[in-house]
XYZ file of C-alpha atoms in Angstrom:
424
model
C 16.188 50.738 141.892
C 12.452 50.661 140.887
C 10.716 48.203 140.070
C 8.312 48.456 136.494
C 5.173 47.348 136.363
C 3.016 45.933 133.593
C -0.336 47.560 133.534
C -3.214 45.456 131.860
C -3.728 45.802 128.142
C -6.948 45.766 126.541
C -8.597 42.590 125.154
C -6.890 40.704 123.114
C -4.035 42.876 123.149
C -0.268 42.360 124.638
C 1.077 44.065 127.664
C 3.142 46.683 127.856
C 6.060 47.666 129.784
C 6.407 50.987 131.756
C 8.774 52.381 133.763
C 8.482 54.607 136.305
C 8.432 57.844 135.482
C 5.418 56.793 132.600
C 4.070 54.629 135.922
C 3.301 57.843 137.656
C 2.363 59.564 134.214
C -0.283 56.894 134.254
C -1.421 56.911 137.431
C -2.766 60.730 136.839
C -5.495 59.819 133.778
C -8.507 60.261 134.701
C -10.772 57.566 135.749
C -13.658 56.672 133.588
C -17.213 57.696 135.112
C -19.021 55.697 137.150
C -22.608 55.389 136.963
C -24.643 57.042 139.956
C -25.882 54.187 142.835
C -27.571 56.118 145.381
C -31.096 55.862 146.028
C -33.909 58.673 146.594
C -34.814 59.561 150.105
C -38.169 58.833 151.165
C -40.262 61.239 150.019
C -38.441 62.480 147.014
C -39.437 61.920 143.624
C -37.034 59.328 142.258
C -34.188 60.747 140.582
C -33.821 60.220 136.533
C -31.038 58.340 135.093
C -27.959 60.021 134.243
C -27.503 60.064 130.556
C -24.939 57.807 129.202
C -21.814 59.805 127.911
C -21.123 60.113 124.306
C -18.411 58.430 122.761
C -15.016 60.571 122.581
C -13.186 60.756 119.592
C -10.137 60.486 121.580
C -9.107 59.516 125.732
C -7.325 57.252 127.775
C -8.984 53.984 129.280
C -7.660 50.779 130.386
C -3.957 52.296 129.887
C -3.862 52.739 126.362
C -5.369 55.596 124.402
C -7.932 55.667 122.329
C -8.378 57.555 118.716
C -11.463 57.075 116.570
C -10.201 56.020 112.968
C -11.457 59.329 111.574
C -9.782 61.262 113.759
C -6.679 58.931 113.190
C -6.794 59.965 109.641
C -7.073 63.745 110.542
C -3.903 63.505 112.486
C -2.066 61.671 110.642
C -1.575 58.878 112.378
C 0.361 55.975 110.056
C 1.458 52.224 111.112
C 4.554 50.468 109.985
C 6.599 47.324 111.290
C 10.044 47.947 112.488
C 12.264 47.892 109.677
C 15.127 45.528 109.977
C 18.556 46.343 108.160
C 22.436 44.864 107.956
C 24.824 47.774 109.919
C 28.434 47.594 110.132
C 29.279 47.021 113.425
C 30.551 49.853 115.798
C 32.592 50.498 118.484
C 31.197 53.427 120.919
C 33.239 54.941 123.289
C 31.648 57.435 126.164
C 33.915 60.875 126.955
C 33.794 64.474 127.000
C 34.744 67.600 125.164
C 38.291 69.534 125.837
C 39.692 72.614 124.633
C 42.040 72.001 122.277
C 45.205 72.739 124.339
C 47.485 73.595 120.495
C 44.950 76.296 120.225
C 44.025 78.093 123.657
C 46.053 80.578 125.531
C 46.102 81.875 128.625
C 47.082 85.966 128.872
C 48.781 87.488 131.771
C 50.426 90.437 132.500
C 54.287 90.214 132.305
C 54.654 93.104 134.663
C 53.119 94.074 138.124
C 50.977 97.028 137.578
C 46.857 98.188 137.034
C 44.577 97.756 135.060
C 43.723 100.908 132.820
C 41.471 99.794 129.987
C 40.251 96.399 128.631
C 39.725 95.625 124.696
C 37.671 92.430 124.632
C 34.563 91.273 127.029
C 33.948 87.850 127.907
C 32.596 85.706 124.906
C 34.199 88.484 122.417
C 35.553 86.915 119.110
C 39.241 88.323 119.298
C 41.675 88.417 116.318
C 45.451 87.540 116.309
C 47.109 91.059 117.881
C 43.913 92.128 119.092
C 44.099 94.450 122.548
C 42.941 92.548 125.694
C 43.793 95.048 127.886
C 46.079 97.793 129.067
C 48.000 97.433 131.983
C 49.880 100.431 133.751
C 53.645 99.091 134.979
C 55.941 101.519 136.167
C 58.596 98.447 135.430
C 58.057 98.680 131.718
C 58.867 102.465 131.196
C 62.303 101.557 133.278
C 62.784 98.819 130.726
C 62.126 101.286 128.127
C 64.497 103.940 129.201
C 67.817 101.322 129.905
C 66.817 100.658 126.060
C 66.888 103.860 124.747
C 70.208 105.114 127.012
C 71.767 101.925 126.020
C 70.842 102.362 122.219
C 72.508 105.610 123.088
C 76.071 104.680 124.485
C 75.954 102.117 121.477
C 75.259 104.712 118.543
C 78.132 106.847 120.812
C 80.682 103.763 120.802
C 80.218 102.991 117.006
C 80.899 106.339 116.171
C 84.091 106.271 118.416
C 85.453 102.668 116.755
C 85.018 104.236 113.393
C 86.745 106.889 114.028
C 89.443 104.897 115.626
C 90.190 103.148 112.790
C 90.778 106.072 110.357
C 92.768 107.245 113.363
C 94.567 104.046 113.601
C 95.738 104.303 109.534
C 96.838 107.600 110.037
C 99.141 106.828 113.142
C 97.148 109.653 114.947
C 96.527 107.190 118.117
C 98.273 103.770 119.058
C 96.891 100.142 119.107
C 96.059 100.654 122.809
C 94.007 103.696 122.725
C 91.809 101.500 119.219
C 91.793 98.571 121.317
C 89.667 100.491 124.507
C 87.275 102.016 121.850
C 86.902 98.349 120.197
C 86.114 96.838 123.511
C 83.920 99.903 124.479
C 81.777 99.305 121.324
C 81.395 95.449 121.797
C 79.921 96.322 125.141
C 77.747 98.936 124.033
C 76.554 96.610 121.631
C 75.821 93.460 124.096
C 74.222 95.537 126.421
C 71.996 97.513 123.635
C 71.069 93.471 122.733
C 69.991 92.448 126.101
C 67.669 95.529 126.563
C 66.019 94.826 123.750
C 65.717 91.291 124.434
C 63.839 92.754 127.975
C 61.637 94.531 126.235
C 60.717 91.645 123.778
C 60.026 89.190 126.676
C 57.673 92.029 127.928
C 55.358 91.857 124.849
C 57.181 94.198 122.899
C 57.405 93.116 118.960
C 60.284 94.452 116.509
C 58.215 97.295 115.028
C 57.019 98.326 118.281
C 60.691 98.460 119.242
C 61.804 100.444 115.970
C 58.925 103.004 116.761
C 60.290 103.553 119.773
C 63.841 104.211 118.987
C 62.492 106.377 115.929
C 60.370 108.489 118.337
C 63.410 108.605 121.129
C 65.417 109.854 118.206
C 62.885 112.169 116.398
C 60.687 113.099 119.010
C 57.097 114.976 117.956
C 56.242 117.977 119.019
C 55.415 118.275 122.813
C 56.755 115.208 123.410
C 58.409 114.637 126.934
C 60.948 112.011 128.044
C 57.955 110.443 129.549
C 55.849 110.350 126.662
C 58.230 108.785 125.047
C 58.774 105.576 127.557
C 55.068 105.501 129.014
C 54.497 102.596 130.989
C 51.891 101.204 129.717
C 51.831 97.537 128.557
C 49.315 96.177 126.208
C 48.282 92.781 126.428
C 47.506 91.471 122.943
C 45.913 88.053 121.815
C 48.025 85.572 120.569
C 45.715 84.095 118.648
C 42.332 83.796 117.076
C 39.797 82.482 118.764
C 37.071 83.211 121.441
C 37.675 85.250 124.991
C 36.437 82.310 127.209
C 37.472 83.458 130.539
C 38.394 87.351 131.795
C 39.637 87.881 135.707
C 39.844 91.501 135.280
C 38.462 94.540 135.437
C 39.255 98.608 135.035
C 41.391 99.526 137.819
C 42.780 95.877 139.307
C 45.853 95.406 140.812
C 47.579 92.503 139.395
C 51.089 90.618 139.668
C 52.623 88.474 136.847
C 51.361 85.050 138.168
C 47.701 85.733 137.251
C 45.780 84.756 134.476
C 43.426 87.825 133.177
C 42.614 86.223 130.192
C 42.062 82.844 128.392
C 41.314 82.870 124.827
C 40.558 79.115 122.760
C 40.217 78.562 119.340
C 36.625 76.801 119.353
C 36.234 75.725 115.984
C 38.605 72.077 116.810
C 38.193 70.630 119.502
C 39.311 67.648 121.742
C 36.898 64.686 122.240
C 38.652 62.821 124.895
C 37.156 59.171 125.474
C 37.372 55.880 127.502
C 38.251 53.294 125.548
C 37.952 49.816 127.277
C 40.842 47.214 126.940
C 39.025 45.086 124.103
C 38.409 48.253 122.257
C 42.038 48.967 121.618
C 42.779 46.563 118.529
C 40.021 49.056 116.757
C 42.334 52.103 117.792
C 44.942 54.020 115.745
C 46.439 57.602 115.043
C 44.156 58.948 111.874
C 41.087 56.702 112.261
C 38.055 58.056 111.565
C 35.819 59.022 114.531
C 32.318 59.918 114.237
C 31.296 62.100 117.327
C 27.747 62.804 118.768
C 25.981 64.008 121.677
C 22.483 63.128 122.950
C 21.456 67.147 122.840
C 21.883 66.899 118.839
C 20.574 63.586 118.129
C 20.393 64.357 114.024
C 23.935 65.640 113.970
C 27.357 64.002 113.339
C 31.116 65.849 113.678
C 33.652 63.442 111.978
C 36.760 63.366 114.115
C 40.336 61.840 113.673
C 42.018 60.097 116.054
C 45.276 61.789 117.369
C 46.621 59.770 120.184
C 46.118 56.323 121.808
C 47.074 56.388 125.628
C 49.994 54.641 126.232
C 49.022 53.365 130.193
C 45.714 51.588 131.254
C 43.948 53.001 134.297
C 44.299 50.804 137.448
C 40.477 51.790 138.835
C 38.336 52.069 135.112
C 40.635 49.533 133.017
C 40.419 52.272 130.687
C 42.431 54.463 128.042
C 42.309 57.987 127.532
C 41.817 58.346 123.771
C 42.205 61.680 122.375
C 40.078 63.108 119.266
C 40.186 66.214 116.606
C 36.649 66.911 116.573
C 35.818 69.779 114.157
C 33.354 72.161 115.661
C 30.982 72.897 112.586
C 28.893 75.773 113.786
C 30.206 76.123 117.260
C 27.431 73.931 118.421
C 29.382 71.567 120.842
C 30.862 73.240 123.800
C 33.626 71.796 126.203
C 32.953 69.537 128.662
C 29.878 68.438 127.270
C 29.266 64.918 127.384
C 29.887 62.850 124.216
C 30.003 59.266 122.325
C 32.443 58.466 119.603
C 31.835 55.657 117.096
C 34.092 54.141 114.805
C 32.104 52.154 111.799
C 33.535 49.251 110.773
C 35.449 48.242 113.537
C 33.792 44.990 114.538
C 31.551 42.664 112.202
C 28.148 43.531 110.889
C 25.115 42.938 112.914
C 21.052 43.131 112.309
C 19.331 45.783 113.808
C 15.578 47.175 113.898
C 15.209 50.338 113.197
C 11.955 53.109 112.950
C 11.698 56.983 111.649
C 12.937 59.187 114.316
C 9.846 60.923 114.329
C 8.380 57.650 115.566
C 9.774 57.997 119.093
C 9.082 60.777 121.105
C 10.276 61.835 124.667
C 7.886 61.089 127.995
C 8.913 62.372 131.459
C 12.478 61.888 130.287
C 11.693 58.358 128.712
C 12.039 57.440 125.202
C 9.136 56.059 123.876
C 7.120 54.597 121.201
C 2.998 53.746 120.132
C 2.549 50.335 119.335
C -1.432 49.965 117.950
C -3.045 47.375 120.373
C -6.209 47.608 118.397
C -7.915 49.487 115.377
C -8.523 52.221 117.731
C -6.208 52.185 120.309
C -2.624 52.873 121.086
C -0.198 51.734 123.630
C 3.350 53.293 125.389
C 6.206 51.071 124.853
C 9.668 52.288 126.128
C 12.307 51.717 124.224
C 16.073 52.141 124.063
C 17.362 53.864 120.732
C 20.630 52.843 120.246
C 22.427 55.512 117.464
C 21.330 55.908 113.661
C 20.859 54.308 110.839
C 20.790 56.787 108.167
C 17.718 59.389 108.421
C 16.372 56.026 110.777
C 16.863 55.297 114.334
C 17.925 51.923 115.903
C 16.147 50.380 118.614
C 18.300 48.083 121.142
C 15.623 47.131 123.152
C 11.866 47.078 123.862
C 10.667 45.837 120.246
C 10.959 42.416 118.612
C 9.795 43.344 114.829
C 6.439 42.113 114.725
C 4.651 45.246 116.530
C 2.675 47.815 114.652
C 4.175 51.241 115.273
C 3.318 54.651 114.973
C 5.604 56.177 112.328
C 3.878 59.404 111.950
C 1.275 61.580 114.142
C 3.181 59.962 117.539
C 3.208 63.490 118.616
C -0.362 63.747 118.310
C -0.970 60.612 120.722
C 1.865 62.056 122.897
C -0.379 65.388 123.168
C -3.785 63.926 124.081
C -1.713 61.591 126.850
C -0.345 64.331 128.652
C -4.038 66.705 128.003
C -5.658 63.511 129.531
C -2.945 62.981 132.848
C -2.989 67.192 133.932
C -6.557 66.971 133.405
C -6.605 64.470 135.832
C -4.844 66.400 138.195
């Protein structure tokens, strides 16, 4: 691990901590000038003095930077203490973002066949119904036709047991001969029942079922026997939501065990965390979590807790906590690391706290100005720890007596990093 160093402040001023990547940020400013120490050679008219630089408005020296007042006031520069305020106490709990398994599906073809068409591109916003794809399976118009030929030999044995029974009450044919045609129409009927139920577990819905019994019975014009049970199989979306995977493409070859499609329903989420052991008094179906992420800082999604896990990991003494986290906007995306907080759940503590604009971002640091003198500025790291309204709290690397840059930090931030690549 490295090892920070303290640089020396200026006179009179306290030293300030830096760690490494701002070590090597430093290391780059250019070094003052030094004043010329050679001596004429013999013969040579002695050389004149160099001139003595005029002041900058604005540099870096001695590890701090330094801003003439004027041009402090033309950037805007303004000093505050670190505010210090009464939060509730919170309980944060590291995890990551899920798909919300009650609202994602994964699409597959019920049938062996090949691709014809597809309806929806990866990233497309599908509706309920909507057309994935088409698939061409030579199973589906055999399903189709045992439908229609058995919807057949049932309309045939209805007809045949009701004409039994007028026969029957006329004495024109005997209990035997009305008993065959009952039992022929009770199997006409089962089997009529189980190939529609094939052609329902193939994707098939009732009106798509009805059509095709209406067109089998009233056929259009042109129409063949296989027009009528193509083989074609449309895979639909069963939901709203978002196309977030697609394995196929126009002319595949696929079997039933493959997934072409997976569609989600992005706007809830799962926020699944690590709760520690001491955490899980806090912990409850329906409480209130607040989630955030460190790529949206400003932002908040409120969350509800669904489920506390029931078993404790052997290796992280954890449990898997599981929150509805309402996508506002679509801006979180799965698997993106997260923290939940719930507020209130442990007693109220004292915290400092600055504007947000007062800390800005160095090499990956987080960092704030801390005025050393009436015309100079120096880095402090710090460690924001969460919000505090439109205010952000600082964990460590202030004690509340500093004098902070609350507004023009990005100013100072800008003449730093001119000052280190000119360095270069």
């Amino acid at each position: 691990m490295p090892i920070a160093r303290k640089f020396p402040a200026p006179l009179n001023g306290p030293q300030v901590l830096l760690g490494p990547a701002l070590m090597a940020l430093m290391a780059l400013m250019p070094a003052l000038p030094l004043a010329g120490c050679g001596r004429s050679q013999p013969g040579e008219p002695p050389k004149a003095a160099a001139a003595e630089p005029a002041a900058s408005p604005a540099g870096v020296r001695d590890g701090t930077i330094q801003v003439a007042p004027a041009l402090q006031q033309k950037w805007g520069i303004t000093i505050a203490e670190p505010a210090r305020s009464t939060e509730p106490g919170a309980v944060t709990l590291s995890g990551v973002l899920r798909l919300n398994e009650g609202r994602t599906a994964h699409v597959s073809s019920l049938l062996e066949g090949q691709v014809v068409s597809l309806g929806a591109d990866l990233g497309a916003a599908v509706r309920k119904g909507q057309l994935l794809a088409t698939i061409h399976a030579p199973a589906l118009a055999d399903a189709k036709m045992a439908f229609l030929q058995a919807a057949a030999r049932s309309e045939l044995a209805t007809r045949e047991h009701d004409r039994a029974r007028i026969l029957l009450q006329q004495e024109a044919i005997d209990q035997k001969e009305a008993g065959r045609r009952r039992a022929d129409f009770e199997q006409a009927r089962t089997e009529l029942g189980v190939a529609e139920s094939r052609l329902h577990s193939l994707g098939l819905d009732q009106p798509e079922v009805d059509a095709l019994l209406r067109r089998a019975r009233q056929p259009a014009e042109g129409d063949r026997g296989e027009d009528v049970a193509a083989p074609y199989l449309n895979l639909v979306s069963p939901l709203a939501g978002r196309v977030i995977a697609r394995d196929a493409i126009a002319g595949q070859h696929v079997l039933p065990d493959r997934a072409l499609f997976t569609v989600s329903d992005l706007s809830m989420l799962w926020a699944v965390l690590d709760a520690r052991e001491p955490d899980l008094p806090f912990l409850a179906e329906g409480r209130a979590v607040r989630i955030r992420t460190s790529l949206y800082a400003d932002r908040a999604w409120d969350g509800r807790i669904l489920h506390v896990g029931d078993v404790v990991d052997e290796r992280s003494r954890t449990v898997k906590v599981r929150v509805a986290t309402p996508n506002t906007g679509l801006l979180l995306k799965p698997n993106m690391f997260v923290q939940g907080e719930i507020v209130g759940a442990a007693g109220a503590r004292d915290v400092l706290t600055v504007p947000a604009d007062a800390i800005q971002t160095i090499n990956g640091d987080p960092v704030v100005f801390v005025r050393v003198a009436p015309d100079r500025f120096a880095i402090r790291p710090v460690e924001p720890a969460g919000r505090a309204g439109d205010r952000r709290v600082i964990a460590k690397g202030l004690d509340g007596t500093e004098s902070v840059v609350v507004s023009g930090a990005f100013a100072l931030k800008a003449e730093l990093l001119k000052s280190s690549l000119a360095g270069e």
